[in-house]
PDB file of C-alpha atoms in Angstrom:
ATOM      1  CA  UNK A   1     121.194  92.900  89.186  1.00 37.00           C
ATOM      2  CA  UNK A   2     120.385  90.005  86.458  1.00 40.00           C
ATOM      3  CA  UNK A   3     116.486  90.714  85.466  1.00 39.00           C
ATOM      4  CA  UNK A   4     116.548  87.274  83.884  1.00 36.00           C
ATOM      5  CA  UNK A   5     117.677  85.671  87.328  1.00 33.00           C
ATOM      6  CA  UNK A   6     115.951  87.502  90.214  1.00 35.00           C
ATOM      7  CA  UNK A   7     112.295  87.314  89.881  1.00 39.00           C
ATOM      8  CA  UNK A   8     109.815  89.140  92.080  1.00 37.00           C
ATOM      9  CA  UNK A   9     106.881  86.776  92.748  1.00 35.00           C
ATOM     10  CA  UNK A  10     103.730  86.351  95.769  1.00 34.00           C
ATOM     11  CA  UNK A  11     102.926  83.646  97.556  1.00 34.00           C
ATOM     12  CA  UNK A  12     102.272  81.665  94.370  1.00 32.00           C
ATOM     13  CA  UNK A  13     105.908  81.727  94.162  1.00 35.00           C
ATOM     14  CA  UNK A  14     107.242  78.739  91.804  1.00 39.00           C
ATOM     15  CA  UNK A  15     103.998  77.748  90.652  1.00 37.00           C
ATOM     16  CA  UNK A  16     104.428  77.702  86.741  1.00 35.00           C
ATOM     17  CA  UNK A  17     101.324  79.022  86.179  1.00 35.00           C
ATOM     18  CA  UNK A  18      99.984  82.016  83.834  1.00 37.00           C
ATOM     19  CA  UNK A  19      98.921  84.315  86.764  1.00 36.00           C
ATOM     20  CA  UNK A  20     100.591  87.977  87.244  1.00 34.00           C
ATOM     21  CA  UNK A  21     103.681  87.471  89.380  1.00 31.00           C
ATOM     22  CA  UNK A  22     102.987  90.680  91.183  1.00 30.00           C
ATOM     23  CA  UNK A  23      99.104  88.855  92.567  1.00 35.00           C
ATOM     24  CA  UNK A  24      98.915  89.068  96.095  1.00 36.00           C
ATOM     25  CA  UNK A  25      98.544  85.946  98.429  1.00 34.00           C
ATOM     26  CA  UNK A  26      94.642  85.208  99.228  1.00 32.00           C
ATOM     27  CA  UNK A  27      95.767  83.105 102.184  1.00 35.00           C
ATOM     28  CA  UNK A  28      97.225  86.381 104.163  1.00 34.00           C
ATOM     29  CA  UNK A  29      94.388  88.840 105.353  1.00 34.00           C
ATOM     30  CA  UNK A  30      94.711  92.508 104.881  1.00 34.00           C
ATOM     31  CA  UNK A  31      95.494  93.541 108.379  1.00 40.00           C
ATOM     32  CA  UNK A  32      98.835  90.967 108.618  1.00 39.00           C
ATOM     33  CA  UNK A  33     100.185  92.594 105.504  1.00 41.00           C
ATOM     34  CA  UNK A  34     100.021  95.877 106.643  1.00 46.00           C
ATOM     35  CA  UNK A  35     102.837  95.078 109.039  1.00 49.00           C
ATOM     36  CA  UNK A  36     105.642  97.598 109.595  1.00 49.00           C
ATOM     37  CA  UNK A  37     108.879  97.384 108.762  1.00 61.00           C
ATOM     38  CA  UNK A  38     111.210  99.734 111.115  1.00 68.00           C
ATOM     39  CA  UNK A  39     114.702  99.894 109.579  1.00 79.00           C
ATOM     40  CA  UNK A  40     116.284  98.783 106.636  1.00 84.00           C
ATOM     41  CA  UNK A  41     120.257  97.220 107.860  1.00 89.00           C
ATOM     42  CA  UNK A  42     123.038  97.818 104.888  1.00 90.00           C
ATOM     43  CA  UNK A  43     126.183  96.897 104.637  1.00 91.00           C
ATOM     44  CA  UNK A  44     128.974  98.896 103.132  1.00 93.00           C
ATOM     45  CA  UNK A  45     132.472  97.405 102.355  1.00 93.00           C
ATOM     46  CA  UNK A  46     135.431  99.593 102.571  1.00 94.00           C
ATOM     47  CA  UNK A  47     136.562 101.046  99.570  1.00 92.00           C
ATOM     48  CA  UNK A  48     140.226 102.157 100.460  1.00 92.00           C
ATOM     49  CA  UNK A  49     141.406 105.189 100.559  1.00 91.00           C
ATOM     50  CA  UNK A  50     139.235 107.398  98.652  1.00 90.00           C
ATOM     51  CA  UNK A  51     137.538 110.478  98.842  1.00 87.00           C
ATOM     52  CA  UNK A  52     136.121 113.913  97.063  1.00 89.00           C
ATOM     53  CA  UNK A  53     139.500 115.572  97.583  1.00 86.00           C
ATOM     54  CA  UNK A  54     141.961 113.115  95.818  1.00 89.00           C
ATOM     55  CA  UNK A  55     139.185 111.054  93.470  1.00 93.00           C
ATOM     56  CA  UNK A  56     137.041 112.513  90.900  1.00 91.00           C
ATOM     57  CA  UNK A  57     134.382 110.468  90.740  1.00 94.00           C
ATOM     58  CA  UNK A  58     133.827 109.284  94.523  1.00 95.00           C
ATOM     59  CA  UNK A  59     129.902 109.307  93.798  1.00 95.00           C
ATOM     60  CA  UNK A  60     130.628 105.932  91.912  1.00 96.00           C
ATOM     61  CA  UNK A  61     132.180 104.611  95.059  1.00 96.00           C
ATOM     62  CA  UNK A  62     128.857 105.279  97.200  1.00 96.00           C
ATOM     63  CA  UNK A  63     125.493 103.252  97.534  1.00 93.00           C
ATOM     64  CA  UNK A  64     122.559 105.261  96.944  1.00 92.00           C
ATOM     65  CA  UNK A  65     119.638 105.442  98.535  1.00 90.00           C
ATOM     66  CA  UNK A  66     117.673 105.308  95.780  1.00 87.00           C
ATOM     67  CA  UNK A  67     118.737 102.335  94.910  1.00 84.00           C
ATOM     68  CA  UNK A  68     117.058 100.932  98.297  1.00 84.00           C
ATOM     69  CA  UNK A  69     114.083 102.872  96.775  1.00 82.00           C
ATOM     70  CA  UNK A  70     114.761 105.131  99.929  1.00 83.00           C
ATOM     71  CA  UNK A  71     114.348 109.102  99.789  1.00 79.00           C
ATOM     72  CA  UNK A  72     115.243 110.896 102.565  1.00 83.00           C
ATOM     73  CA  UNK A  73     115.484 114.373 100.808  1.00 83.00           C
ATOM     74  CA  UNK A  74     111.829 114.278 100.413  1.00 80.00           C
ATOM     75  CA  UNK A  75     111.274 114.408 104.073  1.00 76.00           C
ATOM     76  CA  UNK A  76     114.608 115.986 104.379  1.00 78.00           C
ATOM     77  CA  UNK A  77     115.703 114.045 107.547  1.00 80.00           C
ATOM     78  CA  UNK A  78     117.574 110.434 107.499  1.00 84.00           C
ATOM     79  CA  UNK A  79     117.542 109.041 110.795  1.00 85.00           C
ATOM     80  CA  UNK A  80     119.963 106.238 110.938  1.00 88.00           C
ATOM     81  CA  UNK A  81     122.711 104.323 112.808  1.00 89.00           C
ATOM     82  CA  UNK A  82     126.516 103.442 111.654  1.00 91.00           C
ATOM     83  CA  UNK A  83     128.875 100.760 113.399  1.00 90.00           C
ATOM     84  CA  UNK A  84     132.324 100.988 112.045  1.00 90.00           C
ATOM     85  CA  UNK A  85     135.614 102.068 113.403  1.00 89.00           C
ATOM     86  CA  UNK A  86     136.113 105.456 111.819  1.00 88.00           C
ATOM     87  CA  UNK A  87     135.840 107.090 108.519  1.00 90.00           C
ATOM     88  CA  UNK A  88     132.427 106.720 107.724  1.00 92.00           C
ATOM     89  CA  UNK A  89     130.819 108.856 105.163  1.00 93.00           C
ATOM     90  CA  UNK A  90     127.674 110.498 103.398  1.00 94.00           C
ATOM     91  CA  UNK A  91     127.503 111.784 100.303  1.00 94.00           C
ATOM     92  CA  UNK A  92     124.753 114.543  99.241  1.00 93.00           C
ATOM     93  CA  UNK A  93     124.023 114.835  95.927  1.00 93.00           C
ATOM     94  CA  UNK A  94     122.622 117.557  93.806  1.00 93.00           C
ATOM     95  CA  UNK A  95     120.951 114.464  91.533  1.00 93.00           C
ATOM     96  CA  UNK A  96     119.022 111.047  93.447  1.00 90.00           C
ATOM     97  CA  UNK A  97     121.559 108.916  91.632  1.00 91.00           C
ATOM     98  CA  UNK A  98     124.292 111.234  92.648  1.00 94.00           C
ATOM     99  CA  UNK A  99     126.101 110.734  89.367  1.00 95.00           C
ATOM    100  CA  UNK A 100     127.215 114.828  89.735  1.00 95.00           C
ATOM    101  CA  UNK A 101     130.245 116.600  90.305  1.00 93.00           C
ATOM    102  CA  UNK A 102     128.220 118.461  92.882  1.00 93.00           C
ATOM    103  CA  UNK A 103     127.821 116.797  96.267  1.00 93.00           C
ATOM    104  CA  UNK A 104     128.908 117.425  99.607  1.00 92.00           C
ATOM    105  CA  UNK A 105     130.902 114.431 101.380  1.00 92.00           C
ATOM    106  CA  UNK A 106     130.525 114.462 104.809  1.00 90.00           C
ATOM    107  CA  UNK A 107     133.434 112.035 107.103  1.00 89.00           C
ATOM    108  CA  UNK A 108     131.948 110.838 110.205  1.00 88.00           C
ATOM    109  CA  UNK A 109     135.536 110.158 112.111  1.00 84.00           C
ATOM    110  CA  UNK A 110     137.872 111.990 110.186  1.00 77.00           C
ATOM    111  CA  UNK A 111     138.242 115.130 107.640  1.00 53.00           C
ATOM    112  CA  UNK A 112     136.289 118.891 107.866  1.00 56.00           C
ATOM    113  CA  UNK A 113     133.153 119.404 105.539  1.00 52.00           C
ATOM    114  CA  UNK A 114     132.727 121.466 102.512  1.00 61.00           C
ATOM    115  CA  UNK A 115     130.591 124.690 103.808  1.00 59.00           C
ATOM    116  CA  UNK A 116     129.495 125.684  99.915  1.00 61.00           C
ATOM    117  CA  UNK A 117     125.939 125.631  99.547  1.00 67.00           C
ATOM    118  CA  UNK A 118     124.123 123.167  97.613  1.00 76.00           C
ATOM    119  CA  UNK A 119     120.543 121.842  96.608  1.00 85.00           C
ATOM    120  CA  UNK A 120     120.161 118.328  98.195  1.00 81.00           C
ATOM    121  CA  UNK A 121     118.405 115.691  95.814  1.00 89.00           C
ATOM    122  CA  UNK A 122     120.125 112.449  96.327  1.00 91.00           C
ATOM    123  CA  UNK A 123     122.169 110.542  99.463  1.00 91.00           C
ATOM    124  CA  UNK A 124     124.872 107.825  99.298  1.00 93.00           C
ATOM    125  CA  UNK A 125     126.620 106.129 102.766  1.00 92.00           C
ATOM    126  CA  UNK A 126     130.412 104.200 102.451  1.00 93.00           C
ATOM    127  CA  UNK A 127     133.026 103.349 104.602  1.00 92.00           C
ATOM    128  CA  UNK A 128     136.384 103.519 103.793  1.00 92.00           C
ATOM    129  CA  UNK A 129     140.463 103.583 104.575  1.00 89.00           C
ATOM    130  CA  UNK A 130     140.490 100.532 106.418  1.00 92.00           C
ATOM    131  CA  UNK A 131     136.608  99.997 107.560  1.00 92.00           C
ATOM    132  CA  UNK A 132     133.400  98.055 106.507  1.00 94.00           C
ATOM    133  CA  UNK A 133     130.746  99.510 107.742  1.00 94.00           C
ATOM    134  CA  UNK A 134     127.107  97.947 109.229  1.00 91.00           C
ATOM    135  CA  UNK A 135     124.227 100.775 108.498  1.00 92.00           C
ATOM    136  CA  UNK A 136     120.689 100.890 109.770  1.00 87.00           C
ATOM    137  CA  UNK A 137     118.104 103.695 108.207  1.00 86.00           C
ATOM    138  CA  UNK A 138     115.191 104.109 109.998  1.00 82.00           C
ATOM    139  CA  UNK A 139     112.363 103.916 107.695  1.00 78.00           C
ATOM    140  CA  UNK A 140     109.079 102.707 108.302  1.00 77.00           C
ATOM    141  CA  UNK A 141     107.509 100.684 105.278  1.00 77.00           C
ATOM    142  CA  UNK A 142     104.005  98.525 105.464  1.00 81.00           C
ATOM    143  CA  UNK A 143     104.299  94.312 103.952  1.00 87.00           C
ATOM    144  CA  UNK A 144     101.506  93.984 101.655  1.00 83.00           C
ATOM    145  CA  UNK A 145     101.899  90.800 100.489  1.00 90.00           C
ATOM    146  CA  UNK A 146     104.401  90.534  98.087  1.00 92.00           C
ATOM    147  CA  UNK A 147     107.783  88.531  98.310  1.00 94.00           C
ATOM    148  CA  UNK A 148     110.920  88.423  95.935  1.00 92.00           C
ATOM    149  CA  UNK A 149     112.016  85.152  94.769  1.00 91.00           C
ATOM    150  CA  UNK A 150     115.801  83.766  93.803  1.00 94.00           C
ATOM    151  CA  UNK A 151     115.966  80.955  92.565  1.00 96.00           C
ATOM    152  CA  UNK A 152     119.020  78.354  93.579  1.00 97.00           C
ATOM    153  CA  UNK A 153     120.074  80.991  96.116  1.00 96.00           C
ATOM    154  CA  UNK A 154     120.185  81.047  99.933  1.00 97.00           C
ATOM    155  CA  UNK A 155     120.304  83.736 102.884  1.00 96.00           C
ATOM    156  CA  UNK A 156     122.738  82.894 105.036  1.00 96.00           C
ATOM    157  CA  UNK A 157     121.493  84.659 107.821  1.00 96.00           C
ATOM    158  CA  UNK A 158     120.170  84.674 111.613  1.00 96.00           C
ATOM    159  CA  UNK A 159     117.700  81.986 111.204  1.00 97.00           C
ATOM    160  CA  UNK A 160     113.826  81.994 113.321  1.00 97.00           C
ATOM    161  CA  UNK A 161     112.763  78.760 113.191  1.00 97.00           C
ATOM    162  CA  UNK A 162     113.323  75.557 110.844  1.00 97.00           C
ATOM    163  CA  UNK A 163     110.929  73.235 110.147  1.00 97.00           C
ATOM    164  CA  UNK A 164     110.596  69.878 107.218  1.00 96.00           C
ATOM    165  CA  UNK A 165     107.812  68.591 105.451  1.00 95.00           C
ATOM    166  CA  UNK A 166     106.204  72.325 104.486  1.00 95.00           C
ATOM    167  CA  UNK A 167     104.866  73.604 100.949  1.00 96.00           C
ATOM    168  CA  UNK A 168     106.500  76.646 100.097  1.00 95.00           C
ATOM    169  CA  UNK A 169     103.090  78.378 100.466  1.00 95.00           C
ATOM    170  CA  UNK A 170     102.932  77.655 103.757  1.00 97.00           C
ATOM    171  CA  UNK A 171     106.065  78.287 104.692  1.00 97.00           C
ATOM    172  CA  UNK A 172     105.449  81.400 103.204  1.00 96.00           C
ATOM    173  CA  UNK A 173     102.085  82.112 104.942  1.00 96.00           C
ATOM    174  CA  UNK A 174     103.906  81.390 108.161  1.00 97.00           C
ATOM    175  CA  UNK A 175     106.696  84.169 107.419  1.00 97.00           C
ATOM    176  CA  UNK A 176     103.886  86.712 106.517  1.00 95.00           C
ATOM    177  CA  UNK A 177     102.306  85.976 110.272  1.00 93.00           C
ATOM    178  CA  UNK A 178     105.476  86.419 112.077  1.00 95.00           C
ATOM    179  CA  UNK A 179     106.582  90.382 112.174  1.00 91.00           C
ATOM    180  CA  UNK A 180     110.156  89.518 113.203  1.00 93.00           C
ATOM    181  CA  UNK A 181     110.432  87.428 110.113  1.00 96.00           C
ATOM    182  CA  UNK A 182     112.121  88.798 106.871  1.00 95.00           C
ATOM    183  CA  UNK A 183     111.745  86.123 104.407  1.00 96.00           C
ATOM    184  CA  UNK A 184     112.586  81.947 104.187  1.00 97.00           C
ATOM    185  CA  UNK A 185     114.566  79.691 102.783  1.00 98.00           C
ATOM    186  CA  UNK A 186     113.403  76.943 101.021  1.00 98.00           C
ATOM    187  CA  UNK A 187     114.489  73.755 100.290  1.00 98.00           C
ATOM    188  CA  UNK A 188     112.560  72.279  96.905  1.00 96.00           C
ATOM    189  CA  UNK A 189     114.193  68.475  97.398  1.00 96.00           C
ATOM    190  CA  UNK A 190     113.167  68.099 101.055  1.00 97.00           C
ATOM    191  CA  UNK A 191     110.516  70.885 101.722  1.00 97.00           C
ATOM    192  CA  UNK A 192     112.952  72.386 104.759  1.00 98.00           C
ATOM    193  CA  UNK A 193     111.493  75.773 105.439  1.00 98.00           C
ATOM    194  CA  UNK A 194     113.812  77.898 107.128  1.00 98.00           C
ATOM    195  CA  UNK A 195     112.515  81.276 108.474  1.00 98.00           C
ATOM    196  CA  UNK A 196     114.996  84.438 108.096  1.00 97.00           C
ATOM    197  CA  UNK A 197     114.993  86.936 111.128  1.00 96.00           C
ATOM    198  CA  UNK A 198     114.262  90.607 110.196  1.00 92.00           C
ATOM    199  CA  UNK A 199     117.174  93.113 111.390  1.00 89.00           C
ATOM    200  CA  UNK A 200     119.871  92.081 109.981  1.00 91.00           C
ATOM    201  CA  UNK A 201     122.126  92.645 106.825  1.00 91.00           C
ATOM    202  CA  UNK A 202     120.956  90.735 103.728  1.00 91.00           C
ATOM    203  CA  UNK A 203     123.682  87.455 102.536  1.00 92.00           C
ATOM    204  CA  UNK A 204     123.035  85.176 100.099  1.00 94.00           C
ATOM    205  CA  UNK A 205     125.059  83.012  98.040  1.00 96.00           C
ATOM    206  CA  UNK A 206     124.229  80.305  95.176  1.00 96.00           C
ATOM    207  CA  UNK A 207     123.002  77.355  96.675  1.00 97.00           C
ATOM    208  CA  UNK A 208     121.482  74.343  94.328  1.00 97.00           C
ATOM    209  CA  UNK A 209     117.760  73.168  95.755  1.00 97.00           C
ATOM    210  CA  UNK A 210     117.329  76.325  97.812  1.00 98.00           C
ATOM    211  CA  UNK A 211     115.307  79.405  96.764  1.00 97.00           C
ATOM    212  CA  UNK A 212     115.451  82.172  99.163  1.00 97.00           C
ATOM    213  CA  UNK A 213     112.434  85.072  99.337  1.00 96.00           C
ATOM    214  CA  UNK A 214     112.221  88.303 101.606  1.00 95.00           C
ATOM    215  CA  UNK A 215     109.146  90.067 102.077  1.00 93.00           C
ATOM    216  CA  UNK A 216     108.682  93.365 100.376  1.00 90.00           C
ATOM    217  CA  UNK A 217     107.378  96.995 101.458  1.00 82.00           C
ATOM    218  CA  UNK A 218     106.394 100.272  99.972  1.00 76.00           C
ATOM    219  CA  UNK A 219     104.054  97.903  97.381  1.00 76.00           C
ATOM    220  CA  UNK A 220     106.496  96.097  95.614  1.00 79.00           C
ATOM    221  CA  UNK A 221     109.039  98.439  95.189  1.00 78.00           C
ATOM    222  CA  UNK A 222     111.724  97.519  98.273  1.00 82.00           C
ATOM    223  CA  UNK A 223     112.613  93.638  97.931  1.00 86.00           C
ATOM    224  CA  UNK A 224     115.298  92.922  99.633  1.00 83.00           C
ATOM    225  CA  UNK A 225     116.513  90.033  98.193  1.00 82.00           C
ATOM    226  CA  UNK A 226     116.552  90.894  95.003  1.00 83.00           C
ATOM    227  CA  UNK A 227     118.417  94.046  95.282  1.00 78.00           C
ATOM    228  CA  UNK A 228     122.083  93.814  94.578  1.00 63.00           C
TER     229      UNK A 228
END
């Protein structure tokens, strides 16, 4: 991720001002940003025919929880949901970034386990040999406030509502009431405020005029936008 690119900003949003980017919005009370958050969708691409038994370092070819700021070893369950056609896969690590030669890679659709035991401190999910893969982890995370900002970038995703002639605060404000709302797009030229509906995958692409914001949980630590 480019730190100098993705920005994570509040309601104040593109303000150039001198005020803490991480200041929450005054405009949203307490109660609205304590909204929950149910599941958290990711997408994995396939990434061919790979796995522990023929490739070395398969942990590089996994996406880690952690990286989601997501930890399921500390409750040591991860409830979640897979669509793909076969050969699915989870990977669990002796580290949380699961850079280690000791892991156990579990196939959902295809090949036996490894039995040997091992202490669990880190979990990755890929698809592979022919399948993407559309992932849903249960995890339920509170919106206080704070959204991540990406500049000349849209979500091209499932759309809410659109609407012209809004300030991005707003817009914003309007998001933050709206629990089936993950973020907006925003158009600076023509003040189009798009509203992004939550379940669904994260896509964005460079877009000139547009900044794009998702609403982030667990503080400001899970922002979806601004994550890969």
């Amino acid at each position: 991720m480019d730190k100098n690119a993705l920005q994570l900003l509040t309601i104040a949003l593109r303000r150039r001002t001198k005020r803490n980017r991480f200041d929450k919005p005054s405009q949203v009370s307490m109660d609205v940003r304590e909204r929950t958050f149910d599941g958290i969708w990711i997408q994995s691409p396939d990434r061919g025919p790979i796995s522990g038994r023929t490739t070395q370092d398969v942990y590089n070819y996994y996406i880690s929880m952690e990286y989601y700021y997501l930890n399921p070893v500390q409750k040591r369950i991860m409830k979640f949901a897979v669509k793909a056609c076969d050969n699915a896969f989870l990977l669990l690590s002796a580290v949380a970034d699961l850079q280690s030669l000791d892991f156990y890679e579990i196939t959902i659709g295809s090949a036996k386990n490894n039995p040997s035991p091992l202490v669990i401190n880190g979990v990755g999910i890929a698809t592979g040999w022919g399948s993407d893969g559309l992932w849903i982890i249960e995890h339920a995370a509170l919106f206080t406030g704070y959204y991540c900002f990406v500049p000349e970038a849209y979500g091209e995703m499932l759309l809410l509502s659109t609407s012209t002639g809004r300030t991005e605060i707003s817009c914003l404000s309007e998001c933050s009431l709206n629990v089936y709302c993950l973020g907006v797009n925003f158009n600076i030229q023509t003040n189009e405020c798009q509203l992004i509906a939550a379940a669904q995958p994260v896509r964005k692409s460079i877009l000139n005029n547009w900044a794009f914001y998702t609403k982030c949980v667990q503080g400001k630590l899970m922002c979806l936008a601004c994550i890969g």
